[in-house]
Tab-separated table of C-alpha atoms in Angstrom:
chain	number	residue	atom	x	y	z
A	1	UNK	CA	7.244	-18.862	-31.185
A	2	UNK	CA	4.884	-18.307	-28.243
A	3	UNK	CA	6.039	-19.630	-24.871
A	4	UNK	CA	3.260	-21.467	-23.032
A	5	UNK	CA	3.405	-22.074	-19.286
A	6	UNK	CA	0.957	-23.268	-16.613
A	7	UNK	CA	0.750	-22.681	-12.874
A	8	UNK	CA	-1.622	-23.020	-9.965
A	9	UNK	CA	-1.860	-19.232	-9.663
A	10	UNK	CA	-1.214	-16.305	-12.010
A	11	UNK	CA	-0.771	-12.852	-10.508
A	12	UNK	CA	-1.092	-9.624	-12.460
A	13	UNK	CA	0.878	-6.868	-10.759
A	14	UNK	CA	4.268	-7.024	-9.041
A	15	UNK	CA	3.759	-4.409	-6.354
A	16	UNK	CA	3.999	-5.237	-2.669
A	17	UNK	CA	0.627	-7.038	-2.663
A	18	UNK	CA	1.126	-9.202	-5.725
A	19	UNK	CA	4.707	-9.971	-4.763
A	20	UNK	CA	3.903	-10.825	-1.151
A	21	UNK	CA	1.051	-13.048	-2.362
A	22	UNK	CA	3.547	-14.852	-4.618
A	23	UNK	CA	5.870	-15.322	-1.646
A	24	UNK	CA	3.192	-16.726	0.666
A	25	UNK	CA	1.782	-18.983	-2.060
A	26	UNK	CA	5.220	-20.452	-2.698
A	27	UNK	CA	5.627	-21.049	1.033
A	28	UNK	CA	2.395	-23.068	0.754
A	29	UNK	CA	3.868	-25.111	-2.091
A	30	UNK	CA	1.715	-23.696	-4.903
A	31	UNK	CA	3.207	-22.851	-8.281
A	32	UNK	CA	3.045	-19.163	-9.189
A	33	UNK	CA	3.603	-16.954	-12.224
A	34	UNK	CA	3.911	-13.256	-11.356
A	35	UNK	CA	3.433	-10.885	-14.292
A	36	UNK	CA	4.537	-7.256	-14.032
A	37	UNK	CA	4.257	-4.717	-16.844
A	38	UNK	CA	7.315	-2.762	-15.652
A	39	UNK	CA	9.686	-3.693	-12.809
A	40	UNK	CA	8.401	-5.182	-9.565
A	41	UNK	CA	7.831	-2.470	-6.984
A	42	UNK	CA	8.394	0.343	-9.484
A	43	UNK	CA	4.900	1.844	-9.322
A	44	UNK	CA	2.977	3.083	-6.267
A	45	UNK	CA	4.401	0.331	-4.044
A	46	UNK	CA	7.893	1.712	-4.591
A	47	UNK	CA	7.302	5.460	-4.791
A	48	UNK	CA	4.975	6.036	-1.845
A	49	UNK	CA	5.793	7.923	1.337
A	50	UNK	CA	6.883	4.842	3.286
A	51	UNK	CA	4.557	5.150	6.268
A	52	UNK	CA	3.913	1.921	8.178
A	53	UNK	CA	0.966	3.062	10.263
A	54	UNK	CA	-2.214	1.669	11.738
A	55	UNK	CA	-3.358	4.917	13.353
A	56	UNK	CA	-6.019	6.781	11.409
A	57	UNK	CA	-7.379	3.813	9.492
A	58	UNK	CA	-11.093	2.977	9.479
A	59	UNK	CA	-11.987	0.318	12.045
A	60	UNK	CA	-12.828	-2.078	9.202
A	61	UNK	CA	-9.168	-2.042	8.116
A	62	UNK	CA	-7.624	-2.539	11.550
A	63	UNK	CA	-7.777	-6.375	11.689
A	64	UNK	CA	-5.929	-6.479	8.364
A	65	UNK	CA	-3.554	-3.784	9.580
A	66	UNK	CA	-2.874	-5.707	12.794
A	67	UNK	CA	-2.021	-8.804	10.787
A	68	UNK	CA	0.351	-6.694	8.725
A	69	UNK	CA	1.973	-5.329	11.879
A	70	UNK	CA	3.004	-8.844	12.855
A	71	UNK	CA	4.431	-9.542	9.406
A	72	UNK	CA	6.455	-6.312	9.360
A	73	UNK	CA	8.142	-7.543	12.534
A	74	UNK	CA	9.291	-10.610	10.567
A	75	UNK	CA	10.600	-8.653	7.582
A	76	UNK	CA	14.229	-9.919	7.605
A	77	UNK	CA	13.034	-13.526	7.817
A	78	UNK	CA	10.502	-12.980	5.025
A	79	UNK	CA	12.517	-11.013	2.474
A	80	UNK	CA	16.131	-11.101	3.679
A	81	UNK	CA	16.499	-7.376	4.493
A	82	UNK	CA	15.154	-5.009	7.140
A	83	UNK	CA	14.018	-2.511	4.495
A	84	UNK	CA	14.994	0.344	6.859
A	85	UNK	CA	11.862	-0.559	8.823
A	86	UNK	CA	11.764	1.363	12.072
A	87	UNK	CA	9.049	1.479	14.729
A	88	UNK	CA	9.599	5.176	15.250
A	89	UNK	CA	6.051	5.876	16.377
A	90	UNK	CA	3.382	7.728	14.397
A	91	UNK	CA	2.398	11.151	15.692
A	92	UNK	CA	-0.881	12.555	14.383
A	93	UNK	CA	-1.086	16.306	14.887
A	94	UNK	CA	-4.180	18.267	15.892
A	95	UNK	CA	-4.273	21.869	14.584
A	96	UNK	CA	-7.472	22.792	16.460
A	97	UNK	CA	-9.497	21.758	19.482
A	98	UNK	CA	-11.945	20.054	17.112
A	99	UNK	CA	-9.059	18.010	15.675
A	100	UNK	CA	-7.981	17.004	19.165
A	101	UNK	CA	-11.526	15.929	20.030
A	102	UNK	CA	-11.613	13.836	16.854
A	103	UNK	CA	-8.375	12.129	17.868
A	104	UNK	CA	-9.763	11.378	21.321
A	105	UNK	CA	-12.937	9.958	19.767
A	106	UNK	CA	-10.881	7.760	17.445
A	107	UNK	CA	-8.932	6.377	20.412
A	108	UNK	CA	-12.159	5.431	22.146
A	109	UNK	CA	-13.630	3.771	19.036
A	110	UNK	CA	-10.541	1.696	18.288
A	111	UNK	CA	-9.672	0.333	21.705
A	112	UNK	CA	-8.978	-3.376	21.528
A	113	UNK	CA	-6.794	-3.213	18.430
A	114	UNK	CA	-3.522	-2.962	20.345
A	115	UNK	CA	-2.469	0.477	19.152
A	116	UNK	CA	-1.977	1.939	22.647
A	117	UNK	CA	-2.879	5.432	21.435
A	118	UNK	CA	-1.691	8.242	23.694
A	119	UNK	CA	-3.341	11.675	23.552
A	120	UNK	CA	-0.854	14.508	24.132
A	121	UNK	CA	-1.981	17.933	25.302
A	122	UNK	CA	-0.365	21.068	23.903
A	123	UNK	CA	1.947	21.264	26.903
A	124	UNK	CA	2.949	17.598	26.762
A	125	UNK	CA	3.519	17.909	23.031
A	126	UNK	CA	5.819	20.926	23.448
A	127	UNK	CA	7.844	19.117	26.089
A	128	UNK	CA	8.200	16.019	23.956
A	129	UNK	CA	8.551	17.687	20.533
A	130	UNK	CA	10.139	21.122	20.909
A	131	UNK	CA	10.772	21.162	17.154
A	132	UNK	CA	7.052	21.496	16.343
A	133	UNK	CA	5.613	24.811	15.168
A	134	UNK	CA	2.720	26.695	16.749
A	135	UNK	CA	0.200	25.139	14.354
A	136	UNK	CA	0.185	22.008	16.550
A	137	UNK	CA	-2.161	22.188	19.568
A	138	UNK	CA	-2.086	18.506	20.535
A	139	UNK	CA	-1.535	15.065	19.081
A	140	UNK	CA	-2.193	11.340	19.198
A	141	UNK	CA	0.820	9.030	19.387
A	142	UNK	CA	0.833	5.394	18.257
A	143	UNK	CA	4.211	4.300	19.637
A	144	UNK	CA	4.657	1.087	17.633
A	145	UNK	CA	3.753	2.451	14.203
A	146	UNK	CA	6.636	3.478	12.022
A	147	UNK	CA	8.237	3.801	8.608
A	148	UNK	CA	10.267	1.923	6.003
A	149	UNK	CA	11.900	2.438	2.614
A	150	UNK	CA	9.438	1.382	-0.109
A	151	UNK	CA	12.154	1.410	-2.761
A	152	UNK	CA	13.837	-1.428	-0.879
A	153	UNK	CA	10.882	-3.320	0.606
A	154	UNK	CA	8.556	-3.713	-2.363
A	155	UNK	CA	11.067	-5.168	-4.879
A	156	UNK	CA	12.481	-7.393	-2.118
A	157	UNK	CA	9.183	-9.271	-1.812
A	158	UNK	CA	9.374	-10.189	-5.502
A	159	UNK	CA	13.016	-11.265	-5.138
A	160	UNK	CA	12.131	-13.408	-2.120
A	161	UNK	CA	9.283	-15.043	-4.069
A	162	UNK	CA	11.640	-15.753	-6.955
A	163	UNK	CA	14.188	-17.337	-4.609
A	164	UNK	CA	11.445	-19.708	-3.463
A	165	UNK	CA	10.635	-20.683	-7.031
A	166	UNK	CA	8.027	-18.210	-8.252
A	167	UNK	CA	8.246	-17.522	-11.988
A	168	UNK	CA	8.560	-13.725	-11.983
A	169	UNK	CA	8.158	-12.067	-15.381
A	170	UNK	CA	8.956	-8.362	-15.466
A	171	UNK	CA	8.360	-6.019	-18.398
A	172	UNK	CA	5.522	-8.320	-19.428
A	173	UNK	CA	2.357	-6.506	-20.435
A	174	UNK	CA	-0.877	-8.508	-20.373
A	175	UNK	CA	-2.820	-7.872	-23.575
A	176	UNK	CA	-5.533	-10.508	-23.100
A	177	UNK	CA	-7.110	-11.971	-19.969
A	178	UNK	CA	-9.977	-14.444	-20.132
A	179	UNK	CA	-11.328	-17.730	-18.789
A	180	UNK	CA	-11.841	-20.522	-21.319
A	181	UNK	CA	-14.099	-22.640	-19.108
A	182	UNK	CA	-11.207	-24.644	-17.730
A	183	UNK	CA	-8.538	-22.123	-16.732
A	184	UNK	CA	-7.597	-18.468	-16.897
A	185	UNK	CA	-5.644	-17.668	-20.030
A	186	UNK	CA	-3.350	-14.635	-20.117
A	187	UNK	CA	-1.412	-13.530	-23.179
A	188	UNK	CA	1.398	-11.055	-23.635
A	189	UNK	CA	1.491	-10.269	-27.339
A	190	UNK	CA	2.745	-13.210	-29.372
A	191	UNK	CA	5.454	-14.029	-26.823
A	192	UNK	CA	3.771	-15.614	-23.789
A	193	UNK	CA	0.627	-17.513	-22.819
A	194	UNK	CA	-0.064	-18.366	-19.178
A	195	UNK	CA	-2.752	-20.772	-17.992
A	196	UNK	CA	-3.751	-20.922	-14.335
A	197	UNK	CA	-6.624	-22.137	-12.204
A	198	UNK	CA	-6.569	-18.992	-10.055
A	199	UNK	CA	-5.960	-15.381	-11.059
A	200	UNK	CA	-5.038	-12.590	-8.629
A	201	UNK	CA	-5.745	-9.076	-9.860
A	202	UNK	CA	-3.174	-6.881	-8.083
A	203	UNK	CA	-2.666	-4.350	-10.862
A	204	UNK	CA	-3.052	-1.237	-8.711
A	205	UNK	CA	-4.554	1.796	-10.405
A	206	UNK	CA	-4.988	-0.271	-13.581
A	207	UNK	CA	-6.794	-3.165	-11.871
A	208	UNK	CA	-10.240	-1.804	-12.693
A	209	UNK	CA	-9.674	-2.492	-16.385
A	210	UNK	CA	-8.892	-6.133	-15.651
A	211	UNK	CA	-11.852	-6.457	-13.278
A	212	UNK	CA	-14.191	-5.025	-15.929
A	213	UNK	CA	-13.105	-7.685	-18.423
A	214	UNK	CA	-14.676	-10.243	-16.092
A	215	UNK	CA	-17.847	-8.242	-15.410
A	216	UNK	CA	-16.615	-6.743	-12.125
A	217	UNK	CA	-16.934	-3.064	-13.045
A	218	UNK	CA	-15.935	-0.581	-10.331
A	219	UNK	CA	-15.960	3.253	-10.277
A	220	UNK	CA	-12.233	3.656	-9.638
A	221	UNK	CA	-10.378	6.888	-10.319
A	222	UNK	CA	-6.673	7.633	-10.434
A	223	UNK	CA	-4.913	10.021	-8.075
A	224	UNK	CA	-1.349	11.277	-7.988
A	225	UNK	CA	0.134	11.916	-4.516
A	226	UNK	CA	2.903	14.499	-4.431
A	227	UNK	CA	6.130	14.009	-2.490
A	228	UNK	CA	9.496	15.645	-1.927
A	229	UNK	CA	12.736	14.914	-0.118
A	230	UNK	CA	15.166	17.402	1.407
A	231	UNK	CA	18.916	17.476	1.611
A	232	UNK	CA	20.382	15.670	4.661
A	233	UNK	CA	19.819	17.709	7.835
A	234	UNK	CA	20.710	17.212	11.497
A	235	UNK	CA	18.333	14.581	12.834
A	236	UNK	CA	15.502	16.113	14.861
A	237	UNK	CA	12.265	14.411	13.737
A	238	UNK	CA	11.961	11.203	15.746
A	239	UNK	CA	8.412	10.261	14.647
A	240	UNK	CA	6.566	9.649	11.432
A	241	UNK	CA	4.263	12.653	11.338
A	242	UNK	CA	0.692	13.021	10.077
A	243	UNK	CA	-2.105	15.564	10.479
A	244	UNK	CA	-5.709	15.000	11.560
A	245	UNK	CA	-8.055	15.796	8.686
A	246	UNK	CA	-5.366	15.354	6.053
A	247	UNK	CA	-2.560	17.505	4.769
A	248	UNK	CA	1.183	17.222	5.127
A	249	UNK	CA	2.962	14.101	6.354
A	250	UNK	CA	6.682	13.849	7.043
A	251	UNK	CA	9.426	11.614	8.349
A	252	UNK	CA	13.203	11.809	8.636
A	253	UNK	CA	15.498	8.943	7.698
A	254	UNK	CA	18.753	8.006	9.401
A	255	UNK	CA	20.803	9.863	6.753
A	256	UNK	CA	19.016	13.078	7.729
A	257	UNK	CA	16.820	13.548	4.651
A	258	UNK	CA	13.220	14.540	5.379
A	259	UNK	CA	10.570	12.839	3.242
A	260	UNK	CA	7.474	15.032	2.839
A	261	UNK	CA	4.116	14.196	1.280
A	262	UNK	CA	0.735	15.776	0.670
A	263	UNK	CA	-1.121	17.507	-2.114
A	264	UNK	CA	-1.689	16.167	-5.609
A	265	UNK	CA	0.440	15.937	-8.711
A	266	UNK	CA	-0.823	15.430	-12.257
A	267	UNK	CA	-0.734	12.754	-14.944
A	268	UNK	CA	1.466	13.140	-17.983
A	269	UNK	CA	-0.216	10.135	-19.540
A	270	UNK	CA	-1.608	6.751	-18.489
A	271	UNK	CA	1.810	5.638	-17.227
A	272	UNK	CA	3.507	8.729	-15.803
A	273	UNK	CA	2.776	11.411	-13.199
A	274	UNK	CA	4.618	14.463	-11.931
A	275	UNK	CA	4.556	16.814	-8.960
A	276	UNK	CA	3.333	20.311	-9.773
A	277	UNK	CA	4.943	23.553	-8.665
A	278	UNK	CA	1.801	25.165	-7.242
A	279	UNK	CA	1.003	22.113	-5.130
A	280	UNK	CA	4.558	21.910	-3.832
A	281	UNK	CA	4.448	25.551	-2.770
A	282	UNK	CA	1.350	24.933	-0.649
A	283	UNK	CA	2.788	21.687	0.699
A	284	UNK	CA	6.043	23.308	1.799
A	285	UNK	CA	4.213	26.168	3.542
A	286	UNK	CA	2.133	23.639	5.498
A	287	UNK	CA	5.314	21.747	6.322
A	288	UNK	CA	7.121	24.828	7.621
A	289	UNK	CA	4.117	25.705	9.807
A	290	UNK	CA	4.605	22.354	11.551
A	291	UNK	CA	8.373	21.962	11.163
A	292	UNK	CA	10.091	25.363	11.240
A	293	UNK	CA	13.501	23.676	11.028
A	294	UNK	CA	12.811	23.028	7.344
A	295	UNK	CA	12.347	26.711	6.459
A	296	UNK	CA	15.687	26.964	4.620
A	297	UNK	CA	16.067	23.310	3.636
A	298	UNK	CA	16.847	22.497	0.018
A	299	UNK	CA	14.480	20.162	-1.821
A	300	UNK	CA	16.633	17.753	-3.817
A	301	UNK	CA	13.931	15.648	-5.471
A	302	UNK	CA	10.194	15.630	-6.072
A	303	UNK	CA	7.994	12.888	-7.506
A	304	UNK	CA	4.500	11.545	-7.894
A	305	UNK	CA	2.863	8.242	-8.817
A	306	UNK	CA	-0.504	6.797	-9.716
A	307	UNK	CA	-2.896	5.242	-7.200
A	308	UNK	CA	-6.453	3.929	-7.485
A	309	UNK	CA	-9.272	5.444	-5.430
A	310	UNK	CA	-12.800	4.109	-4.973
A	311	UNK	CA	-15.682	6.394	-3.904
A	312	UNK	CA	-15.805	5.117	-0.313
A	313	UNK	CA	-11.983	5.165	0.007
A	314	UNK	CA	-12.088	1.495	0.925
A	315	UNK	CA	-10.195	-1.144	-1.069
A	316	UNK	CA	-11.471	-4.141	-2.957
A	317	UNK	CA	-10.102	-7.337	-1.454
A	318	UNK	CA	-11.674	-10.713	-2.040
A	319	UNK	CA	-13.304	-12.969	-4.653
A	320	UNK	CA	-14.837	-11.772	-7.887
A	321	UNK	CA	-18.612	-11.380	-7.895
A	322	UNK	CA	-18.814	-13.083	-11.298
A	323	UNK	CA	-15.883	-15.434	-11.923
A	324	UNK	CA	-14.823	-18.301	-9.643
A	325	UNK	CA	-11.070	-18.392	-9.129
A	326	UNK	CA	-10.585	-14.661	-9.694
A	327	UNK	CA	-9.555	-12.682	-6.614
A	328	UNK	CA	-9.066	-8.914	-6.508
A	329	UNK	CA	-6.803	-6.694	-4.386
A	330	UNK	CA	-6.725	-3.034	-5.388
A	331	UNK	CA	-7.946	0.484	-4.596
A	332	UNK	CA	-6.058	1.022	-1.337
A	333	UNK	CA	-6.242	4.827	-1.690
A	334	UNK	CA	-2.748	5.735	-0.565
A	335	UNK	CA	-2.753	3.407	2.468
A	336	UNK	CA	-1.641	0.115	0.966
A	337	UNK	CA	2.059	-0.011	1.818
A	338	UNK	CA	1.596	-1.006	5.461
A	339	UNK	CA	-1.224	-3.391	4.577
A	340	UNK	CA	0.698	-5.004	1.709
A	341	UNK	CA	2.168	-8.075	3.436
A	342	UNK	CA	-1.161	-8.901	5.098
A	343	UNK	CA	-3.021	-8.503	1.805
A	344	UNK	CA	-0.600	-10.993	0.259
A	345	UNK	CA	-1.182	-13.412	3.139
A	346	UNK	CA	-4.987	-13.054	2.819
A	347	UNK	CA	-4.809	-13.696	-0.939
A	348	UNK	CA	-2.811	-16.850	-0.294
A	349	UNK	CA	-5.408	-17.962	2.284
A	350	UNK	CA	-8.215	-17.449	-0.221
A	351	UNK	CA	-6.447	-19.430	-2.933
A	352	UNK	CA	-5.531	-22.375	-0.731
A	353	UNK	CA	-8.497	-22.511	1.636
A	354	UNK	CA	-11.259	-20.528	-0.035
A	355	UNK	CA	-11.504	-18.365	3.094
A	356	UNK	CA	-9.424	-16.329	5.515
A	357	UNK	CA	-9.596	-15.697	9.247
A	358	UNK	CA	-8.935	-11.989	8.649
A	359	UNK	CA	-12.220	-10.038	8.301
A	360	UNK	CA	-12.481	-8.643	4.763
A	361	UNK	CA	-16.257	-8.456	4.244
A	362	UNK	CA	-16.199	-4.653	4.086
A	363	UNK	CA	-13.947	-4.821	1.030
A	364	UNK	CA	-16.141	-7.031	-1.169
A	365	UNK	CA	-16.383	-5.964	-4.797
A	366	UNK	CA	-20.080	-6.865	-4.598
A	367	UNK	CA	-20.787	-3.514	-2.930
A	368	UNK	CA	-20.543	-1.931	-6.381
A	369	UNK	CA	-23.119	-4.251	-7.921
A	370	UNK	CA	-26.887	-3.835	-7.591
A	371	UNK	CA	-27.518	-7.582	-7.868
A	372	UNK	CA	-24.224	-9.273	-7.013
A	373	UNK	CA	-23.698	-12.936	-7.721
A	374	UNK	CA	-20.801	-13.774	-5.465
A	375	UNK	CA	-18.357	-16.266	-6.920
A	376	UNK	CA	-16.896	-18.904	-4.668
A	377	UNK	CA	-13.327	-20.066	-4.338
A	378	UNK	CA	-12.412	-23.523	-3.226
A	379	UNK	CA	-9.149	-25.105	-2.133
A	380	UNK	CA	-6.676	-25.714	-4.933
A	381	UNK	CA	-4.315	-28.710	-4.948
A	382	UNK	CA	-0.585	-28.098	-5.281
A	383	UNK	CA	-0.402	-29.792	-8.693
A	384	UNK	CA	0.073	-27.554	-11.707
A	385	UNK	CA	-3.113	-27.113	-13.769
């Protein structure tokens, strides 16, 4: 017999964005059903690098990133754990004078966003970071950026939402999604039917399929970031490390393991991805050039995941261009972990108020339509539809 339930809001996708949206909606008193195909936080939200950085983002993302920065500071109050969140500072390395000039230009363009970026010359960098290799010729430091453990943080948002009364359904695949003129209707085989006035599409790399069912087609492609972790080593790396222009990124956790990312893995199928040996070889050489202390370190685990990328490397965040009540949040191109809590808060704003004070115009799905017809969202009462 099919179970039939109703709620103010249905959310497809239990990553950090869908789960944080569920949490903030419950704090507003709205009823929520969160539907996750696997386990909450088990996809890209739980297997990413764990960087919690503002530095390096496009200016259009910085208001959202600043809002997230405030929410990360409240993490224990929001989800009940600290998630190993640490404001270690984010150090972005320049490997050439052109890189250093680009970092200086970025600092000038992003003043006013509270990042307090500090440009370090080669000499200052050597004095502060004697563990760096010769490939580094300067850097930009954002002292209040940091890192966290995604395997702890992302599932904890779903658990916190459930504690506040969200109906969280894991291992629930959505086979049908439509609007019947009155409400959104979602079905999972012959087992479950969900009706809701609002639908949040937070399905990550698979969100484009859902969007297309409502006429919101987007040119999204999948990518597979490649990561590795070393054996525990004496602690030496006191920043989360990135590189201007892309490449390796690294951080060291309190237990001494170094988490390293960069390069691209490959898909086994629609659900699974793996790191590849050739990519790891290049990644580790780049890492050793910057961090010679890792030359003889043992790699104890490698992994990959699946993320969604749009052509302009900007996300989609906001109302559907075709269907009132449908709101999208996907395509964060490897930078969504830090933004996640703020995306959830913005989604909750849009459901309750039909608007948000956080600028999101640059992320409209209408930019992929030649003749967009922007749907509107209005306030929703707390009663179940």
